[in-house]
Each structure stands twice: as C-alpha cells, then as structure tokens.
Coordinates of C-alpha atoms in Angstrom, one line a residue:
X1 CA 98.1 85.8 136.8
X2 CA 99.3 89.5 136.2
X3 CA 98.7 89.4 132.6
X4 CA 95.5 88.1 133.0
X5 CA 95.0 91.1 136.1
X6 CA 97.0 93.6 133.3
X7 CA 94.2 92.1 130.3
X8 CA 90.9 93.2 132.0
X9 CA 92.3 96.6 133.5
X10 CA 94.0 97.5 130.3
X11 CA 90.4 96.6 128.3
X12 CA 88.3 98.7 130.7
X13 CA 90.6 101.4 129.8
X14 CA 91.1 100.6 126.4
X15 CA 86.6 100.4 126.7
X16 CA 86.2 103.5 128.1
X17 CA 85.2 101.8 131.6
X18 CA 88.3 104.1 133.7
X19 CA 88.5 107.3 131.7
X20 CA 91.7 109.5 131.5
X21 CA 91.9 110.7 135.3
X22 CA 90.4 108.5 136.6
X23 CA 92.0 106.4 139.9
X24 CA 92.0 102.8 139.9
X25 CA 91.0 100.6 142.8
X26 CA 93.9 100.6 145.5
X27 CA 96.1 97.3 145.2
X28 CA 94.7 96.3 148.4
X29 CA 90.8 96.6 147.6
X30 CA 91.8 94.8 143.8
X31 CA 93.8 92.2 145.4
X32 CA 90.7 91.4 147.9
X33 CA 88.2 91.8 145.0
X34 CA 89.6 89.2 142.8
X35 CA 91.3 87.5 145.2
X36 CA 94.8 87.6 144.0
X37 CA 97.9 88.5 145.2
X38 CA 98.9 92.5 145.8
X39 CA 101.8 91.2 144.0
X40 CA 100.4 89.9 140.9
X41 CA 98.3 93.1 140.8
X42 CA 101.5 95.3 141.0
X43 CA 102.9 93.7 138.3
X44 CA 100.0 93.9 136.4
X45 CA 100.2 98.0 136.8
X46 CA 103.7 97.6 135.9
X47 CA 102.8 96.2 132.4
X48 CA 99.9 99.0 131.8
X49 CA 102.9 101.5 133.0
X50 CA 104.9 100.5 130.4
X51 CA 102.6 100.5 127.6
X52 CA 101.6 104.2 128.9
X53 CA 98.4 103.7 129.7
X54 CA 98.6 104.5 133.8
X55 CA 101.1 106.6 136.0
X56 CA 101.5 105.5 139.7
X57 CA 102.3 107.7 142.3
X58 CA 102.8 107.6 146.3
X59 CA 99.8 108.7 148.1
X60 CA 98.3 109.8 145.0
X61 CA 97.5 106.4 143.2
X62 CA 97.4 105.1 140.0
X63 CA 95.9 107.0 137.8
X64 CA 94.7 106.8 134.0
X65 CA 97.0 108.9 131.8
X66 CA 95.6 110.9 128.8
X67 CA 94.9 108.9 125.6
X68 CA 97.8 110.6 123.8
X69 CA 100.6 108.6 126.1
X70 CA 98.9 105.3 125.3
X71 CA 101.1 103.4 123.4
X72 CA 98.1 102.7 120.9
X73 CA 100.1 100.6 118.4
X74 CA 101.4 97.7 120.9
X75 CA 99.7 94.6 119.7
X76 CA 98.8 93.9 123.1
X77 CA 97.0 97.3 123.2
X78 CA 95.5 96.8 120.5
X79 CA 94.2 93.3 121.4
X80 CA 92.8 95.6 124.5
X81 CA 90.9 97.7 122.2
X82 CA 89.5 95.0 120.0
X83 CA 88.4 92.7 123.2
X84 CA 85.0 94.9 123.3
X85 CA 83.7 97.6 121.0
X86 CA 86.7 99.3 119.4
X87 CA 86.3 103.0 119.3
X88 CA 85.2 104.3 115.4
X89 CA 87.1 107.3 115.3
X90 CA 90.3 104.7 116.8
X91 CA 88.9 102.0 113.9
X92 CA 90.0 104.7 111.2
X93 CA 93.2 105.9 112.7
X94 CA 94.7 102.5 111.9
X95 CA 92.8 102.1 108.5
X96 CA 94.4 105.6 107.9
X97 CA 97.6 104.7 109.4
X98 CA 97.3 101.7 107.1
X99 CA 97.1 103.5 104.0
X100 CA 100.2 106.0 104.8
X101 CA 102.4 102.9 105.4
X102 CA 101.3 99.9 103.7
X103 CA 101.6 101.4 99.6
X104 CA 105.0 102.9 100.2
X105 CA 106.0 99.5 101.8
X106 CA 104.6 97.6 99.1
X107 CA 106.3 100.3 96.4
X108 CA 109.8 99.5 98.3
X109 CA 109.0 96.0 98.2
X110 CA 108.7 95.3 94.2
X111 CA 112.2 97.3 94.2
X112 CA 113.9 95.0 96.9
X113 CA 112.5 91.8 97.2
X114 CA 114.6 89.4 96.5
X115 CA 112.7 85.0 95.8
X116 CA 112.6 84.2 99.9
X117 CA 110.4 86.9 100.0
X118 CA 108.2 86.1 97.2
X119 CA 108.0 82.4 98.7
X120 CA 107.0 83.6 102.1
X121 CA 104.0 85.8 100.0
X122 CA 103.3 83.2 97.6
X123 CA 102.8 80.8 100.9
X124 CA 100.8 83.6 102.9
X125 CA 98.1 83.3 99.8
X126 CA 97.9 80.1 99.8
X127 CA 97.2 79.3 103.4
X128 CA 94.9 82.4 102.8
X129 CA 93.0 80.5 100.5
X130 CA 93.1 77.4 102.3
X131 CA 91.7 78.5 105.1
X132 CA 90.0 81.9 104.3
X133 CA 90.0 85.0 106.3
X134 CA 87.0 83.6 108.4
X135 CA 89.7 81.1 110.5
X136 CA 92.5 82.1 112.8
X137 CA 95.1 80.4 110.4
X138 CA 93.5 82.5 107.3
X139 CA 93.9 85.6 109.8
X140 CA 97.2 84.6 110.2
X141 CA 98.1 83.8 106.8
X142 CA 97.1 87.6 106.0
X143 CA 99.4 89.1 108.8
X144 CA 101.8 86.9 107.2
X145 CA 101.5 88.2 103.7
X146 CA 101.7 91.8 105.2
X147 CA 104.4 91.5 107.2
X148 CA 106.4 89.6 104.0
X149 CA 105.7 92.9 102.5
X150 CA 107.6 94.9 105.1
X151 CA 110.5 93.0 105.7
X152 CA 110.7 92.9 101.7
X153 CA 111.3 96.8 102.1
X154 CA 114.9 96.2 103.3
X155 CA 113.8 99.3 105.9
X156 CA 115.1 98.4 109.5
X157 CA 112.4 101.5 110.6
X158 CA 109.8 100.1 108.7
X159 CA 110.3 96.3 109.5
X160 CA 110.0 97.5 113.0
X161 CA 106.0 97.9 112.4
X162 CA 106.2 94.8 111.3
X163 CA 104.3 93.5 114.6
X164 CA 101.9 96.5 115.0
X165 CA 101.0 96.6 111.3
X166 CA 100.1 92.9 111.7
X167 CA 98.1 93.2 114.6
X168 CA 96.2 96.0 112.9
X169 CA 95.8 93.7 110.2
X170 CA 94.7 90.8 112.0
X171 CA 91.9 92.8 114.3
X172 CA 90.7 94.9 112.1
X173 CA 89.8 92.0 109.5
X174 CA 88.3 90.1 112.8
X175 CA 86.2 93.0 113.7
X176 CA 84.9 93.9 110.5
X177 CA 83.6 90.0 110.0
X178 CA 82.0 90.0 113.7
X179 CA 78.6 90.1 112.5
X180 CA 78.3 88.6 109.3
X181 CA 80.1 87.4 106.3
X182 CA 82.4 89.6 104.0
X183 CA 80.4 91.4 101.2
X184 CA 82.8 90.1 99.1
X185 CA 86.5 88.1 99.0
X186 CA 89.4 90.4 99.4
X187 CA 92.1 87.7 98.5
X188 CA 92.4 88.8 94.8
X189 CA 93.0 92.2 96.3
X190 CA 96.0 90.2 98.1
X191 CA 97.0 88.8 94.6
X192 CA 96.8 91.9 93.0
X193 CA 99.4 93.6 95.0
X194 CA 101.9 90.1 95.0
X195 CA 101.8 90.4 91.1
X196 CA 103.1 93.8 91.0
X197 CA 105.7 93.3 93.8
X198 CA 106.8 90.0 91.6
X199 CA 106.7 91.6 88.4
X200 CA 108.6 94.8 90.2
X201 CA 106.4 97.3 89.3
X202 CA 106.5 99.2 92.2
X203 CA 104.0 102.2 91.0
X204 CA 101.5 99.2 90.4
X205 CA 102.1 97.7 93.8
X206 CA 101.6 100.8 95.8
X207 CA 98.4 101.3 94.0
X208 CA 97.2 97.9 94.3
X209 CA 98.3 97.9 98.1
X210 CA 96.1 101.2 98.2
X211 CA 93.4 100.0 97.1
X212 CA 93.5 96.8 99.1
X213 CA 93.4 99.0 102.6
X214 CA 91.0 101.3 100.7
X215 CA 88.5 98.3 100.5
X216 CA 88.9 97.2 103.7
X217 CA 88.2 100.2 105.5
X218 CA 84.9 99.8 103.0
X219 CA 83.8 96.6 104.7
X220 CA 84.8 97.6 107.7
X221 CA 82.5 100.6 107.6
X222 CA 79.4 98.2 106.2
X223 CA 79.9 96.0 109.1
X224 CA 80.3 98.9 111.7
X225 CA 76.8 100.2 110.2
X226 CA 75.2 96.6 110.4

C-alpha cells in the first residue's frame, strides 16, 4: 500500500502537479482521502524522503524540495517521470547524459570484455530481434545489451549506473514509440556497436555507441513533435 501511496505522490511531483514548495496534504486529510492508513501514508513520505524529493518537518509539514535535490536518476524516479508527460528539457538531460557515458563505456568495453560478456550481448540482440523494441521483453532485451556494455567496462563507478542507465534506456525508448511506430529499426545501430566491442576496436565502438544515442534522441524528438 505505501508504494502504491509513494507512486502517485511521487508522479504528481515528478508531473508538475505539487511544485517545489509546495505542502502536501496532512497525513491525516490523505489517510481519510484515500482511505488508507496514516501509516502506510508515512511510509510512503519516507520513500519520497529518501529519493529527495520531500523534506518533513514538525509543525511545518511536508514540503516539496527544489528539483536539484531530486534524486533524478533512481529508476523509480524515473518510472515517476515517465508515468505522465515527461518534461522535454528533463527528456534531453538523459539523452545528453547518455551520450557522455554510454561511448566511453562502450570504448572501455572493446578493451575489457572478456566471451561472458560478448554472450550476454550477443543474447541481448537476439531477444532484441525476437521480440522487437515494440514488446516489454524487446525493451528489456535492450537494457540488457546496455547494461552488458557497462559491466564489460571492468569500472566498479561506472557499473554502478548500470541500473539508472537502463532505466533511461528502457523509458526513453517507451516514450519515444508512445504514439506511433519507429521511423526506422535501431537494432543495426545495436549491432554496429557489438561488432566493434568484439572486434576490440574501441575508437569504433565509442563512435558507433555515439551515434546509436545520437539517433535515438532523433526519434525521440520526431515523436515528441508528433
């Protein structure tokens, strides 16, 4: 019950609903409105507390916290974000965020990866093809792939994003599909950048991942304008 209480608080925050400031509902007035427990709804802030999102005080209440203490890159966060209408400018902070990480990772990869890796990729493009990006399992096939890629890097910092990375990936490549089909099929952009990382050309690889996230952001835009 508190993370269901914690998922629609957090997405009206996450929607713009409570702005930074703002005080939420008392626990007792919440409790009574959705007819839950005061309990469940204190454990619910608890969660948005941790995550950064709200600050609770005695007497003064709890109380949205500026959008630079948000903990933007929690995948539950970002699930948040993505449940409504995702904020542009917030849309190409990860795409941009993306691009910093993703082509070094990929160059560190073709120095470091070792055959499990390149089985977990090869088998992250094949359930991509299987199922395509349109699916949950192709969606997850591609988080898959990208993830590989990080824990390839042999970078304990790096494989630490592993889980925000992915859920970039994954909701970003939902979003930009809402509306209408993909202009075109980004899993040769996929194979392009496994080729190099096999073939340990890691100058290729950061290119090919580069232009992979480059793309994306492309169809993301379309479908933003559409």
């Amino acid at each position: 019950m508190h993370g269901a209480i914690a998922h629609k608080l957090g997405t009206a925050i996450l929607s713009g609903q409570y702005a930074p400031g703002d005080v939420l509902s008392g626990e007792v007035a919440f409790a009574e409105e959705l007819k839950v427990s005061r309990s469940a709804y204190r454990e619910a802030i608890q969660v948005l507390t941790a995550k950064g999102l709200v600050a609770s005080r005695p007497k003064a209440g709890t109380r949205v916290l500026p959008r630079d203490r948000w903990n933007l890159l929690d995948p539950e966060v970002l699930a948040w974000a993505f449940a409504g209408e995702p904020d542009v400018e917030f849309v190409r902070d990860l795409f941009e965020l993306r691009a910093i990480i993703e082509p070094a990772a990929a160059r560190l990869a073709a120095q470091r990866r070792d055959k499990a890796d390149l089985k977990v990729m090869k088998d992250a493009l094949a359930g991509m093809r299987r199922h395509t990006l349109t699916t949950d399992a192709g969606r997850a096939a591609d988080r898959d792939f990208h993830n590989a890629i990080l824990q390839a890097t042999r970078n304990h910092a790096l494989v630490v994003l592993s889980a925000s990375i992915g859920a970039a990936v994954h909701w970003t490549t939902q979003f930009k599909q809402r509306s209408r089909e993909l202009p075109r099929n980004p899993i040769p952009d996929h194979v392009r950048v496994y080729d190099a990382i096999a073939a340990g050309e890691a100058e290729a690889a950061a290119e090919a991942m580069g232009v992979l996230v480059d793309l994306a952001l492309e169809d993301t835009r379309s479908s933003m304008e559409n």
